[in-house]
Amino acid sequence: MPARPSKAVRSAVDHFMKGLIKRNPGEPEFHQAVQEVVESLMPVVLDNERYQQEEILERMTEPDRVIMFRVTWEDDEGRFRANRAWRVQFNNAIGPYKGGLRFHPSVTLSVLKFLGFEQVFKNSLTGLPMGGAKGGSNFNPKGKSDHEVMRFCHSLMIELHRHIGEDTDVPAGDIGVGAREIGYLFGQYKRLENRVTGILTGKGLSFGGSHVRTEATGYGCVYFCRQMLEEHGEDLKGKKVAVSGSGNVALYAAQKLQEFGARVVTLSDSSGFIHGPKGLTKKHWAFVRDLKEKRRGRISEAADKFKEIEYHDGKRPWNVPCDIAMPCATQNEISAKDAKALLKNKVMAVCEGANMPTELDGVHAFLDAGILYAPGKAANAGGVAVSGLEQSQNALRLSWSADEVDEKLQTIMKNIHAQCVEHGKDGDTINYVKGANIGGFVRVAEAMSAYGAV
Ligand code: NDP
């Protein structure tokens, strides 16, 4: 059973959160992400006079800078359209800012601040020299033509290019920003700056991309999950896994799970989920990949095509009995109620491919139940890790083979797991939330401390 926080810690967390909420009103996602981290870090800070005197926690929860701008573009009917975009440069204590761009109608400053904040810890855990940032727009690529997406990306880069650089800030993809969007963004940057440089990661292989970047987040999540199971005398073979999402992270997590002999029983999109009670096969996977990466269709089409697959409209997959849950879609997709349903069905591990997919009460329920629970900032760090390797290859003007990159990815995920174990000891269990938060924090805090009052 994990140890309960002391009264002094609880009251210090409450006091800190009151101040943070007052300074950042109307930003629920940001509050949630900070609360989860501060619950782990407060004992460390209360134990360290220097961190208190230097207000490390207060400074780490304040972004270095937020850039907000309008993106005007022209649709296929010749109408002018306007969206809002941001880049949140959160913390560059240990390296240039690094973090994805998200295009989705739900994007707000609060969402990007939560993602940028989490990114600081995640990037630190990889051991690579990367600070944390996040950006994006409330632009919805769904239903837009390729030309409309191109005009939007080109217009966005006209403003963004002056704020980024290979030694300053290196964006990548996220929800709604895949290979197509990165191509348009990179092409426009190159035109504006007349320089071919590793300014974005997730690039196509023909213009400086890295092998295994597309697969990295999903593969990395499965490598982490395997490590966590091994640590507890288990393995993936034959385990029933409920995966959510059918985008970049979900697809490659599902592929690696299948390769390791696990039984992937679900995939989803924002309309509903598919369930293959006997396990989705390689043939099902290839259909969904083509559907999502090329045809940009809906997941329900898989049930139209294969009679052994059921489709559940408007539902999430968390009531399906499984040994492992791997949420790979979006934030807060596992509610407290969903967490209870998973626990009732005796889930043994939850390994997060998405960022903050579990509501805070759900996180507490998993920790209290003592199941293996890997938070996104540790389990999904494989994507940014390979982005870091892409930057290294660009700087060296070299290209490593897929095997070389995959090997480095596996080593990085092992190291992240080891940091979680080192910092996450909690009674006789490993609290991976605490381990990831403290593991990610120390390096950034020490660098900030070394710089003095900056
Ligand atoms: P994609 O855009 O490729 O896929 C997102 C998937 O999630 C789609 O299936 C989408 O369905 C679904 N989804 C999006 N919003 C919702 C919603 N509100 N409710 C239900 N389903 C939804 O994104 P990624 O796979 O890249 O990202 C998925 C998650 O992983 C995000 O949390 C992201 O921040 C995180 N992540 C991604 C990394 C990467 O390298 N790409 C790195 C680390 C974390 P639909 O098609 O219907 O919109």
Coordinates of C-alpha atoms and ligand atoms in Angstrom, one line a residue:
M1 CA 0.0 0.0 0.0
P2 CA 1.5 3.4 -1.0
A3 CA 2.3 5.8 1.9
R4 CA -0.2 8.6 2.5
P5 CA 1.1 12.2 2.3
S6 CA 1.6 13.9 5.7
K7 CA -0.7 16.7 6.9
A8 CA 2.1 19.2 6.4
V9 CA 2.6 18.1 2.8
R10 CA -1.2 18.2 2.1
S11 CA -1.5 21.7 3.5
A12 CA 1.6 22.9 1.5
V13 CA 0.1 21.5 -1.7
D14 CA -3.3 23.2 -1.0
H15 CA -1.6 26.5 -0.3
F16 CA 0.5 26.3 -3.5
M17 CA -2.4 25.3 -5.7
K18 CA -4.6 28.2 -4.3
G19 CA -1.9 30.6 -5.4
L20 CA -1.4 28.9 -8.8
I21 CA -5.2 28.9 -9.5
K22 CA -5.4 32.6 -8.6
R23 CA -2.5 33.5 -10.9
N24 CA -3.9 31.3 -13.8
P25 CA -7.7 31.6 -13.7
G26 CA -9.9 29.5 -16.0
E27 CA -7.1 27.0 -16.9
P28 CA -8.4 23.7 -15.5
E29 CA -6.1 21.4 -17.5
F30 CA -3.0 23.4 -16.4
H31 CA -4.2 23.3 -12.8
Q32 CA -4.7 19.5 -13.0
A33 CA -1.2 18.8 -14.5
V34 CA 0.5 21.0 -11.9
Q35 CA -1.5 19.5 -9.0
E36 CA -0.4 16.0 -9.9
V37 CA 3.3 17.0 -10.1
V38 CA 3.2 19.1 -7.0
E39 CA 1.7 16.3 -4.9
S40 CA 4.9 14.3 -5.7
L41 CA 7.4 17.1 -5.4
M42 CA 6.2 18.9 -2.3
P43 CA 8.0 16.5 0.1
V44 CA 11.2 17.0 -1.9
V45 CA 10.9 20.8 -1.8
L46 CA 9.9 20.9 1.9
D47 CA 13.1 18.9 2.6
N48 CA 15.3 21.3 0.7
E49 CA 15.8 24.8 2.0
R50 CA 17.6 25.9 -1.2
Y51 CA 14.7 25.0 -3.4
Q52 CA 12.4 27.0 -1.1
Q53 CA 14.6 30.0 -0.9
E54 CA 15.0 30.0 -4.7
E55 CA 11.2 29.5 -5.3
I56 CA 12.0 26.6 -7.7
L57 CA 8.5 25.3 -7.8
E58 CA 6.9 28.7 -8.3
R59 CA 9.4 29.4 -11.2
M60 CA 8.9 26.0 -12.8
T61 CA 5.2 26.5 -13.0
E62 CA 5.5 29.8 -14.8
P63 CA 6.3 29.6 -18.5
D64 CA 9.3 31.5 -19.7
R65 CA 7.1 33.0 -22.4
V66 CA 3.8 32.6 -24.2
I67 CA 3.4 33.8 -27.8
M68 CA -0.1 34.2 -29.1
F69 CA -1.0 35.2 -32.7
R70 CA -3.7 35.2 -35.4
V71 CA -3.4 32.9 -38.4
T72 CA -5.3 34.1 -41.4
W73 CA -5.7 31.7 -44.3
E74 CA -7.9 31.3 -47.4
D75 CA -10.3 28.4 -47.8
D76 CA -11.1 26.6 -51.1
E77 CA -14.1 28.9 -51.7
G78 CA -11.9 32.0 -51.5
R79 CA -13.2 33.0 -48.0
F80 CA -10.7 34.4 -45.5
R81 CA -10.6 32.4 -42.2
A82 CA -8.9 33.2 -39.0
N83 CA -7.7 31.0 -36.2
R84 CA -5.7 31.6 -33.0
A85 CA -2.3 30.0 -32.4
W86 CA 0.2 29.9 -29.5
R87 CA 3.7 28.8 -28.7
V88 CA 4.3 28.2 -25.0
Q89 CA 8.0 28.2 -24.4
F90 CA 7.9 26.7 -20.9
N91 CA 11.4 26.1 -19.7
N92 CA 14.8 25.9 -21.4
A93 CA 17.0 25.3 -18.4
I94 CA 18.5 22.1 -19.8
G95 CA 18.3 22.7 -23.5
P96 CA 16.5 24.4 -26.4
Y97 CA 12.7 24.3 -26.1
K98 CA 11.2 21.2 -27.6
G99 CA 7.6 20.0 -27.9
G100 CA 4.9 19.4 -30.4
L101 CA 2.3 21.4 -32.2
R102 CA -1.4 20.4 -31.8
F103 CA -4.2 21.4 -34.3
H104 CA -7.6 20.6 -32.8
P105 CA -10.7 22.7 -32.0
S106 CA -10.3 22.0 -28.3
V107 CA -6.8 23.7 -28.2
T108 CA -6.7 26.5 -25.6
L109 CA -4.0 28.3 -23.7
S110 CA -4.8 26.0 -20.7
V111 CA -4.3 22.9 -22.8
L112 CA -1.0 24.1 -24.2
K113 CA 0.3 25.2 -20.8
F114 CA -0.5 21.7 -19.3
L115 CA 1.3 20.1 -22.3
G116 CA 4.3 22.4 -22.1
F117 CA 4.6 21.9 -18.4
E118 CA 4.5 18.1 -18.7
Q119 CA 7.0 18.3 -21.5
V120 CA 9.6 19.9 -19.3
F121 CA 9.6 16.8 -17.0
K122 CA 9.3 14.3 -19.9
N123 CA 12.2 15.8 -21.8
S124 CA 14.4 15.8 -18.7
L125 CA 13.7 12.1 -18.1
T126 CA 15.0 11.2 -21.6
G127 CA 18.5 12.4 -20.4
L128 CA 18.8 14.4 -23.6
P129 CA 19.5 18.2 -23.6
M130 CA 15.9 19.4 -24.3
G131 CA 13.8 22.0 -22.6
G132 CA 10.0 21.9 -22.7
A133 CA 7.5 23.7 -24.9
K134 CA 4.2 23.2 -26.7
G135 CA 2.2 25.0 -29.3
G136 CA -0.7 24.7 -31.7
S137 CA -4.0 26.2 -32.8
N138 CA -7.7 25.7 -32.6
F139 CA -7.7 25.0 -36.3
N140 CA -9.5 21.8 -37.1
P141 CA -7.8 19.9 -40.0
K142 CA -10.7 17.4 -40.1
G143 CA -12.8 17.9 -43.3
K144 CA -10.3 20.3 -44.8
S145 CA -8.7 19.7 -48.1
D146 CA -4.9 19.2 -48.4
H147 CA -4.7 22.7 -50.0
E148 CA -6.5 24.3 -47.1
V149 CA -4.2 22.5 -44.6
M150 CA -1.2 23.7 -46.6
R151 CA -2.4 27.3 -46.7
F152 CA -3.0 27.2 -43.0
C153 CA 0.4 25.7 -42.2
H154 CA 2.2 28.2 -44.4
S155 CA 0.4 31.1 -42.8
L156 CA 1.1 29.9 -39.3
M157 CA 4.8 29.6 -40.1
I158 CA 5.0 33.2 -41.3
E159 CA 4.6 34.2 -37.7
L160 CA 6.1 31.2 -35.9
H161 CA 9.4 31.2 -37.8
R162 CA 10.8 34.3 -36.0
H163 CA 10.3 32.6 -32.6
I164 CA 12.0 29.2 -33.3
G165 CA 15.4 27.9 -34.3
E166 CA 17.5 24.8 -34.0
D167 CA 19.3 26.2 -30.9
T168 CA 16.2 28.0 -29.6
D169 CA 13.0 26.0 -30.0
V170 CA 12.3 22.9 -32.2
P171 CA 8.6 22.0 -32.6
A172 CA 7.3 18.6 -33.7
G173 CA 3.9 17.0 -34.3
D174 CA 1.0 16.1 -31.9
I175 CA -2.7 15.6 -32.4
G176 CA -3.7 16.8 -35.8
V177 CA -0.1 17.4 -36.9
G178 CA 1.4 14.5 -38.7
A179 CA 3.8 14.0 -41.7
R180 CA 1.7 16.1 -44.0
E181 CA 1.6 19.1 -41.8
I182 CA 5.2 18.9 -40.8
G183 CA 6.1 18.9 -44.5
Y184 CA 4.1 22.1 -45.2
L185 CA 5.6 23.8 -42.1
F186 CA 9.1 22.8 -42.8
G187 CA 8.8 23.9 -46.5
Q188 CA 7.6 27.3 -45.5
Y189 CA 10.4 27.7 -42.8
K190 CA 13.0 26.8 -45.4
R191 CA 11.6 29.3 -47.8
L192 CA 11.4 32.1 -45.3
E193 CA 14.9 31.6 -43.8
N194 CA 16.7 30.2 -46.8
R195 CA 18.3 27.6 -44.5
V196 CA 17.8 23.8 -44.5
T197 CA 18.2 22.9 -40.8
G198 CA 16.7 20.6 -38.2
I199 CA 14.1 23.2 -37.2
L200 CA 11.2 20.7 -36.9
T201 CA 11.3 17.0 -36.0
G202 CA 9.0 14.3 -37.4
K203 CA 10.2 15.3 -40.9
G204 CA 9.9 12.9 -43.9
L205 CA 12.9 10.7 -44.5
S206 CA 13.7 12.5 -47.7
F207 CA 14.3 15.8 -46.0
G208 CA 16.1 15.1 -42.8
G209 CA 13.7 12.9 -40.8
S210 CA 14.8 10.0 -38.6
H211 CA 14.0 6.4 -39.0
V212 CA 11.5 5.2 -36.3
R213 CA 10.3 8.7 -35.4
T214 CA 6.8 7.9 -36.7
E215 CA 6.7 4.7 -34.6
A216 CA 8.6 6.0 -31.6
T217 CA 5.9 7.1 -29.2
G218 CA 3.9 4.0 -29.6
Y219 CA 6.9 1.6 -29.6
G220 CA 8.4 3.5 -26.7
C221 CA 5.2 3.1 -24.7
V222 CA 5.2 -0.6 -25.2
Y223 CA 8.9 -0.9 -24.3
F224 CA 8.2 0.9 -21.1
C225 CA 5.2 -1.3 -20.4
R226 CA 7.3 -4.4 -21.0
Q227 CA 9.9 -3.1 -18.6
M228 CA 7.4 -2.3 -15.9
L229 CA 5.9 -5.8 -16.2
E230 CA 9.3 -7.5 -16.2
E231 CA 10.2 -5.5 -13.0
H232 CA 7.1 -7.3 -11.4
G233 CA 7.8 -10.8 -12.8
E234 CA 5.3 -10.5 -15.7
D235 CA 5.4 -10.2 -19.5
L236 CA 3.2 -9.0 -22.4
K237 CA 2.6 -12.4 -24.0
G238 CA -1.1 -13.3 -24.1
K239 CA -2.1 -10.1 -22.2
K240 CA -5.4 -8.6 -23.3
V241 CA -4.8 -4.9 -24.0
A242 CA -7.4 -2.2 -24.5
V243 CA -5.9 0.6 -26.6
S244 CA -7.7 3.9 -27.3
G245 CA -7.1 6.2 -30.3
S246 CA -6.2 5.2 -33.8
G247 CA -3.7 8.0 -34.6
N248 CA 0.1 8.0 -34.6
V249 CA 0.6 6.8 -31.0
A250 CA -2.2 4.2 -30.9
L251 CA -1.3 2.6 -34.2
Y252 CA 2.3 1.9 -33.4
A253 CA 1.6 0.9 -29.9
A254 CA -0.9 -1.6 -31.2
Q255 CA 1.6 -2.9 -33.8
K256 CA 4.4 -3.4 -31.2
L257 CA 2.0 -5.1 -28.8
Q258 CA 0.9 -7.5 -31.5
E259 CA 4.6 -8.2 -32.2
F260 CA 5.2 -9.0 -28.6
G261 CA 2.3 -11.5 -28.5
A262 CA -0.2 -9.3 -26.6
R263 CA -3.9 -9.4 -27.7
V264 CA -5.0 -5.9 -28.7
V265 CA -8.8 -5.9 -28.3
T266 CA -9.8 -2.3 -29.0
L267 CA -8.9 0.9 -30.9
S268 CA -11.0 4.1 -31.0
D269 CA -11.5 7.5 -32.5
S270 CA -13.5 10.5 -31.2
S271 CA -16.7 8.9 -32.5
G272 CA -16.5 5.5 -30.8
F273 CA -14.5 2.3 -30.4
I274 CA -14.0 -1.0 -32.2
H275 CA -13.8 -4.3 -30.3
G276 CA -12.3 -7.5 -31.5
P277 CA -13.0 -9.9 -28.7
K278 CA -10.5 -12.5 -30.0
G279 CA -7.9 -9.8 -30.6
L280 CA -7.3 -7.6 -33.6
T281 CA -5.0 -9.2 -36.1
K282 CA -2.3 -7.8 -38.4
K283 CA -4.9 -7.7 -41.2
H284 CA -7.2 -5.5 -39.1
W285 CA -4.2 -3.3 -38.1
A286 CA -3.2 -2.7 -41.7
F287 CA -6.8 -1.8 -42.6
V288 CA -7.0 0.8 -39.8
R289 CA -3.6 2.3 -40.6
D290 CA -4.6 2.8 -44.2
L291 CA -7.9 4.2 -43.1
K292 CA -6.4 6.7 -40.7
E293 CA -3.1 7.6 -42.4
K294 CA -4.2 7.7 -46.0
R295 CA -8.0 7.9 -46.3
R296 CA -8.6 9.9 -43.1
G297 CA -11.8 7.8 -42.5
R298 CA -13.7 6.9 -39.3
I299 CA -12.9 3.8 -37.2
S300 CA -16.5 2.5 -37.6
E301 CA -15.5 1.5 -41.1
A302 CA -13.4 -1.4 -39.7
A303 CA -16.6 -2.9 -38.3
D304 CA -18.3 -2.5 -41.7
K305 CA -15.4 -4.4 -43.3
F306 CA -14.8 -7.2 -40.8
K307 CA -17.7 -9.2 -39.3
E308 CA -15.6 -10.3 -36.3
I309 CA -15.2 -6.6 -35.2
E310 CA -17.9 -4.8 -33.2
Y311 CA -18.4 -1.0 -33.2
H312 CA -19.6 1.0 -30.2
D313 CA -20.7 4.4 -31.2
G314 CA -20.1 7.3 -28.8
K315 CA -18.3 5.1 -26.3
R316 CA -14.8 4.7 -24.9
P317 CA -13.2 1.2 -24.5
W318 CA -12.7 1.2 -20.7
N319 CA -15.6 -1.1 -19.9
V320 CA -14.0 -3.9 -22.0
P321 CA -12.3 -6.4 -19.7
C322 CA -8.5 -6.2 -20.2
D323 CA -5.3 -6.9 -18.4
I324 CA -3.7 -3.7 -19.6
A325 CA -5.2 -0.4 -20.6
M326 CA -3.1 1.8 -23.0
P327 CA -4.9 5.2 -23.5
C328 CA -3.4 6.8 -26.6
A329 CA -6.0 9.4 -27.7
T330 CA -6.2 12.5 -25.6
Q331 CA -6.3 14.2 -22.2
N332 CA -8.9 13.1 -19.5
E333 CA -10.2 10.2 -21.7
I334 CA -10.2 8.0 -18.5
S335 CA -12.7 9.5 -16.1
A336 CA -12.8 8.5 -12.4
K337 CA -15.7 6.3 -13.3
D338 CA -13.8 4.6 -16.2
A339 CA -10.9 4.0 -13.8
K340 CA -13.3 2.2 -11.4
A341 CA -14.6 0.1 -14.3
L342 CA -11.1 -0.9 -15.2
L343 CA -10.2 -1.8 -11.6
K344 CA -13.5 -3.8 -11.3
N345 CA -12.4 -5.8 -14.3
K346 CA -9.1 -6.4 -12.6
V347 CA -6.8 -4.4 -14.9
M348 CA -3.2 -5.0 -13.8
A349 CA -1.5 -2.1 -15.6
V350 CA -2.3 1.2 -17.1
C351 CA 0.4 2.6 -19.4
E352 CA -0.3 6.1 -20.9
G353 CA 0.6 6.8 -24.5
A354 CA -1.4 10.0 -24.4
N355 CA -0.6 13.0 -22.3
M356 CA -2.6 13.2 -19.0
P357 CA -5.3 10.8 -20.3
T358 CA -6.5 10.0 -16.7
E359 CA -8.5 12.4 -14.5
L360 CA -6.8 13.1 -11.2
D361 CA -9.3 11.1 -9.2
G362 CA -8.7 8.2 -11.6
V363 CA -4.9 8.5 -11.0
H364 CA -5.5 8.4 -7.2
A365 CA -7.8 5.3 -7.7
F366 CA -5.0 3.5 -9.6
L367 CA -2.4 4.4 -7.1
D368 CA -4.6 3.4 -4.1
A369 CA -5.4 0.1 -5.8
G370 CA -1.6 -0.6 -6.1
I371 CA -1.8 -1.5 -9.8
L372 CA 1.1 -0.7 -12.2
Y373 CA 0.4 2.8 -13.4
A374 CA 2.8 4.5 -15.8
P375 CA 2.1 8.2 -16.4
G376 CA 2.4 9.6 -19.9
K377 CA 5.4 11.8 -19.1
A378 CA 7.4 8.6 -18.6
A379 CA 5.7 6.1 -20.8
N380 CA 5.2 8.3 -23.9
A381 CA 8.7 10.0 -23.8
G382 CA 9.9 7.8 -26.7
G383 CA 8.5 10.2 -29.3
V384 CA 10.4 13.2 -28.0
A385 CA 13.5 11.0 -27.4
V386 CA 13.7 10.0 -31.1
S387 CA 13.0 13.7 -31.9
G388 CA 16.1 14.5 -29.9
L389 CA 18.0 11.8 -31.9
E390 CA 16.6 13.4 -35.1
Q391 CA 18.1 16.7 -34.0
S392 CA 21.5 15.0 -33.3
Q393 CA 21.5 13.4 -36.8
N394 CA 20.6 16.7 -38.4
A395 CA 23.4 18.5 -36.5
L396 CA 25.9 15.8 -37.6
R397 CA 24.4 15.6 -41.1
L398 CA 24.2 11.8 -40.6
S399 CA 21.4 9.3 -40.8
W400 CA 21.3 6.3 -38.5
S401 CA 19.6 3.1 -39.5
A402 CA 16.3 2.0 -38.2
D403 CA 17.9 -0.7 -36.0
E404 CA 20.4 1.8 -34.5
V405 CA 17.6 4.3 -33.7
D406 CA 15.4 1.6 -32.3
E407 CA 18.2 0.3 -30.1
K408 CA 18.8 3.8 -28.7
L409 CA 15.1 4.2 -28.1
Q410 CA 14.9 0.9 -26.1
T411 CA 17.9 2.0 -24.0
I412 CA 16.3 5.4 -23.3
M413 CA 13.0 3.8 -22.3
K414 CA 14.9 1.4 -20.0
N415 CA 16.7 4.4 -18.4
I416 CA 13.5 6.3 -17.9
H417 CA 12.0 3.2 -16.2
A418 CA 15.1 2.9 -14.0
Q419 CA 14.7 6.6 -12.9
C420 CA 11.1 5.9 -12.0
V421 CA 12.1 2.9 -9.9
E422 CA 14.9 4.9 -8.2
H423 CA 12.7 7.9 -7.3
G424 CA 9.4 6.1 -7.0
K425 CA 9.9 3.7 -4.1
D426 CA 6.8 4.0 -1.9
G427 CA 6.4 1.5 0.9
D428 CA 6.8 -1.8 -0.8
T429 CA 5.6 -0.6 -4.1
I430 CA 6.9 1.6 -7.0
N431 CA 4.9 4.7 -7.5
Y432 CA 5.7 5.6 -11.1
V433 CA 4.0 9.0 -10.8
K434 CA 6.2 10.0 -8.0
G435 CA 9.2 8.4 -9.7
A436 CA 8.7 10.3 -13.0
N437 CA 7.9 13.6 -11.4
I438 CA 11.0 13.6 -9.1
G439 CA 13.2 12.0 -11.7
G440 CA 12.3 14.7 -14.2
F441 CA 12.4 17.5 -11.7
V442 CA 15.9 17.1 -10.2
R443 CA 17.9 17.9 -13.4
V444 CA 15.8 21.0 -14.3
A445 CA 15.8 22.3 -10.7
E446 CA 19.6 21.9 -10.4
A447 CA 20.2 23.7 -13.7
M448 CA 17.8 26.6 -12.7
S449 CA 19.6 26.8 -9.3
A450 CA 23.0 27.0 -11.0
Y451 CA 21.9 30.0 -13.1
G452 CA 20.9 32.1 -10.2
A453 CA 18.0 34.5 -10.3
V454 CA 17.2 34.3 -14.1
Ligands
NDP1 P1 -3.3 11.8 -33.7 O1 -3.9 13.1 -34.2 O2 -2.4 11.0 -34.6 O3 -4.4 10.8 -33.1 C1 -5.2 11.2 -32.1 C2 -6.2 10.1 -31.9 O4 -7.0 10.4 -30.7 C3 -7.2 9.9 -33.0 O5 -7.7 8.6 -33.1 C4 -8.4 10.8 -32.6 O6 -9.6 10.5 -33.1 C5 -8.4 10.6 -31.1 N1 -8.9 11.7 -30.3 C6 -8.5 13.0 -30.4 N2 -9.2 13.8 -29.6 C7 -10.1 13.0 -29.1 C8 -11.2 13.2 -28.1 N3 -11.4 14.4 -27.6 N4 -11.9 12.1 -27.7 C9 -11.6 10.9 -28.2 N5 -10.7 10.6 -29.1 C10 -9.9 11.7 -29.5 O7 -2.4 12.2 -32.4 P2 -1.3 11.4 -31.7 O8 -1.5 9.9 -31.8 O9 0.0 12.0 -32.1 O10 -1.4 11.8 -30.2 C11 -2.3 11.1 -29.2 C12 -1.9 11.4 -27.8 O11 -0.5 11.1 -27.6 C13 -2.0 12.9 -27.4 O12 -2.3 13.0 -26.1 C14 -0.6 13.4 -27.7 O13 -0.3 14.6 -26.9 C15 0.2 12.2 -27.1 N6 1.6 12.2 -27.6 C16 1.9 12.2 -28.9 C17 3.2 12.1 -29.3 C18 3.6 11.9 -30.7 O14 4.8 11.7 -31.0 N7 2.7 12.0 -31.7 C19 4.3 12.1 -28.3 C20 3.9 12.0 -26.9 C21 2.6 12.1 -26.6 P3 -10.2 11.4 -34.4 O15 -9.4 10.9 -35.5 O16 -11.6 11.1 -34.4 O17 -9.9 12.9 -34.0

